[in-house]
Amino acid sequence: MDRYGMCGKILAKEGQRDALLEILLEASRTPMKGCEIYIVSKSPTEPDAIWVMEVWQTEADHAASLKLDSVRALLNKARPIIAGGGTESILMVPVGGKGLAPA
């Protein structure tokens, strides 16, 4: 079965990028079945932009993570400081590389 991956840009409200980074980093530490990689990066050119790259064992694992109470609480905490994003999301089928265990 193919892995499921995505890379997406999230825009924080002006001056709120660091607060949103902290919430997303907390999400990266949350146990989520099937999550192999969850990397949070800030943009070097856009002061309010954050990029998140995720690799999951399956698309179903990703969907299930969004139903976890812990993840829903973090999403609710993040929503008020998110200005937009998601339109630049890229779906991927990760096949391997440094940091990613063989399928």
Short mmCIF file of C-alpha atoms in Angstrom, two decimals:
data_model
loop_
_atom_site.label_atom_id
_atom_site.label_comp_id
_atom_site.label_asym_id
_atom_site.label_seq_id
_atom_site.Cartn_x
_atom_site.Cartn_y
_atom_site.Cartn_z
CA MET A 1 0.00 0.00 0.00
CA ASP A 2 1.30 3.45 -0.88
CA ARG A 3 2.09 6.01 1.77
CA TYR A 4 0.20 9.30 1.87
CA GLY A 5 1.98 12.63 2.05
CA MET A 6 1.33 16.31 1.75
CA CYS A 7 3.08 19.62 1.98
CA GLY A 8 1.01 22.71 2.62
CA LYS A 9 1.33 26.38 3.43
CA ILE A 10 -0.56 27.99 6.30
CA LEU A 11 -0.72 31.75 6.77
CA ALA A 12 -0.84 33.10 10.30
CA LYS A 13 -2.55 36.35 11.12
CA GLU A 14 -0.06 39.21 11.18
CA GLY A 15 2.30 38.89 14.12
CA GLN A 16 0.94 35.45 15.11
CA ARG A 17 3.36 33.17 13.25
CA ASP A 18 5.37 32.19 16.34
CA ALA A 19 2.21 31.34 18.28
CA LEU A 20 0.96 29.21 15.39
CA LEU A 21 4.38 27.55 15.07
CA GLU A 22 4.15 26.50 18.73
CA ILE A 23 0.71 24.94 18.22
CA LEU A 24 1.89 23.06 15.13
CA LEU A 25 5.03 21.87 16.92
CA GLU A 26 2.82 20.63 19.75
CA ALA A 27 0.83 18.73 17.13
CA SER A 28 4.07 17.17 15.88
CA ARG A 29 4.65 15.73 19.36
CA THR A 30 1.13 14.31 19.61
CA PRO A 31 0.97 10.52 19.19
CA MET A 32 -0.86 9.81 15.94
CA LYS A 33 -1.11 6.29 14.50
CA GLY A 34 0.61 6.05 11.14
CA CYS A 35 2.32 9.45 11.23
CA GLU A 36 5.90 8.93 10.09
CA ILE A 37 7.00 12.51 9.45
CA TYR A 38 5.52 15.85 10.54
CA ILE A 39 7.85 18.75 9.84
CA VAL A 40 6.97 22.37 10.58
CA SER A 41 8.98 25.10 8.82
CA LYS A 42 8.77 28.86 8.64
CA SER A 43 9.11 30.62 5.31
CA PRO A 44 12.33 32.56 4.79
CA THR A 45 10.54 35.07 2.53
CA GLU A 46 7.02 35.45 3.94
CA PRO A 47 6.85 36.67 7.57
CA ASP A 48 3.48 35.04 8.30
CA ALA A 49 3.85 31.79 6.30
CA ILE A 50 4.41 28.30 7.69
CA TRP A 51 4.95 25.10 5.69
CA VAL A 52 3.97 21.71 7.06
CA MET A 53 5.15 18.45 5.49
CA GLU A 54 3.51 15.21 6.57
CA VAL A 55 4.05 11.55 5.69
CA TRP A 56 1.51 8.96 6.78
CA GLN A 57 1.43 5.19 6.38
CA THR A 58 -2.02 5.56 4.81
CA GLU A 59 -4.52 8.26 3.90
CA ALA A 60 -6.91 6.63 6.38
CA ASP A 61 -4.37 7.19 9.18
CA HIS A 62 -4.29 10.90 8.31
CA ALA A 63 -8.08 11.10 8.26
CA ALA A 64 -8.29 9.28 11.61
CA SER A 65 -5.82 11.72 13.18
CA LEU A 66 -8.19 14.60 12.48
CA LYS A 67 -10.80 12.90 14.67
CA LEU A 68 -8.54 12.58 17.73
CA ASP A 69 -9.65 14.78 20.64
CA SER A 70 -6.07 16.00 21.13
CA VAL A 71 -5.73 17.04 17.48
CA ARG A 72 -9.18 18.64 17.41
CA ALA A 73 -8.26 20.69 20.49
CA LEU A 74 -5.08 21.93 18.79
CA LEU A 75 -7.00 22.78 15.61
CA ASN A 76 -9.51 24.77 17.65
CA LYS A 77 -6.64 26.60 19.36
CA ALA A 78 -5.01 27.38 15.99
CA ARG A 79 -8.07 28.49 14.00
CA PRO A 80 -8.36 32.01 15.50
CA ILE A 81 -4.80 32.87 14.46
CA ILE A 82 -4.88 31.34 10.97
CA ALA A 83 -5.36 33.88 8.19
CA GLY A 84 -5.52 31.37 5.36
CA GLY A 85 -3.63 28.80 3.42
CA GLY A 86 -4.27 25.36 2.13
CA THR A 87 -4.56 26.50 -1.45
CA GLU A 88 -0.91 25.63 -2.05
CA SER A 89 -1.13 22.11 -0.65
CA ILE A 90 0.59 19.41 -2.64
CA LEU A 91 -0.34 15.75 -2.26
CA MET A 92 2.46 13.21 -2.59
CA VAL A 93 3.14 9.47 -2.56
CA PRO A 94 6.38 9.22 -0.52
CA VAL A 95 8.54 6.27 -1.55
CA GLY A 96 11.67 6.62 0.59
CA GLY A 97 14.65 8.73 1.50
CA LYS A 98 16.61 9.93 4.50
CA GLY A 99 14.51 9.75 7.65
CA LEU A 100 11.80 7.62 6.09
CA ALA A 101 11.82 3.93 6.91
CA PRO A 102 11.31 1.50 4.03
CA ALA A 103 7.64 0.77 3.37
#
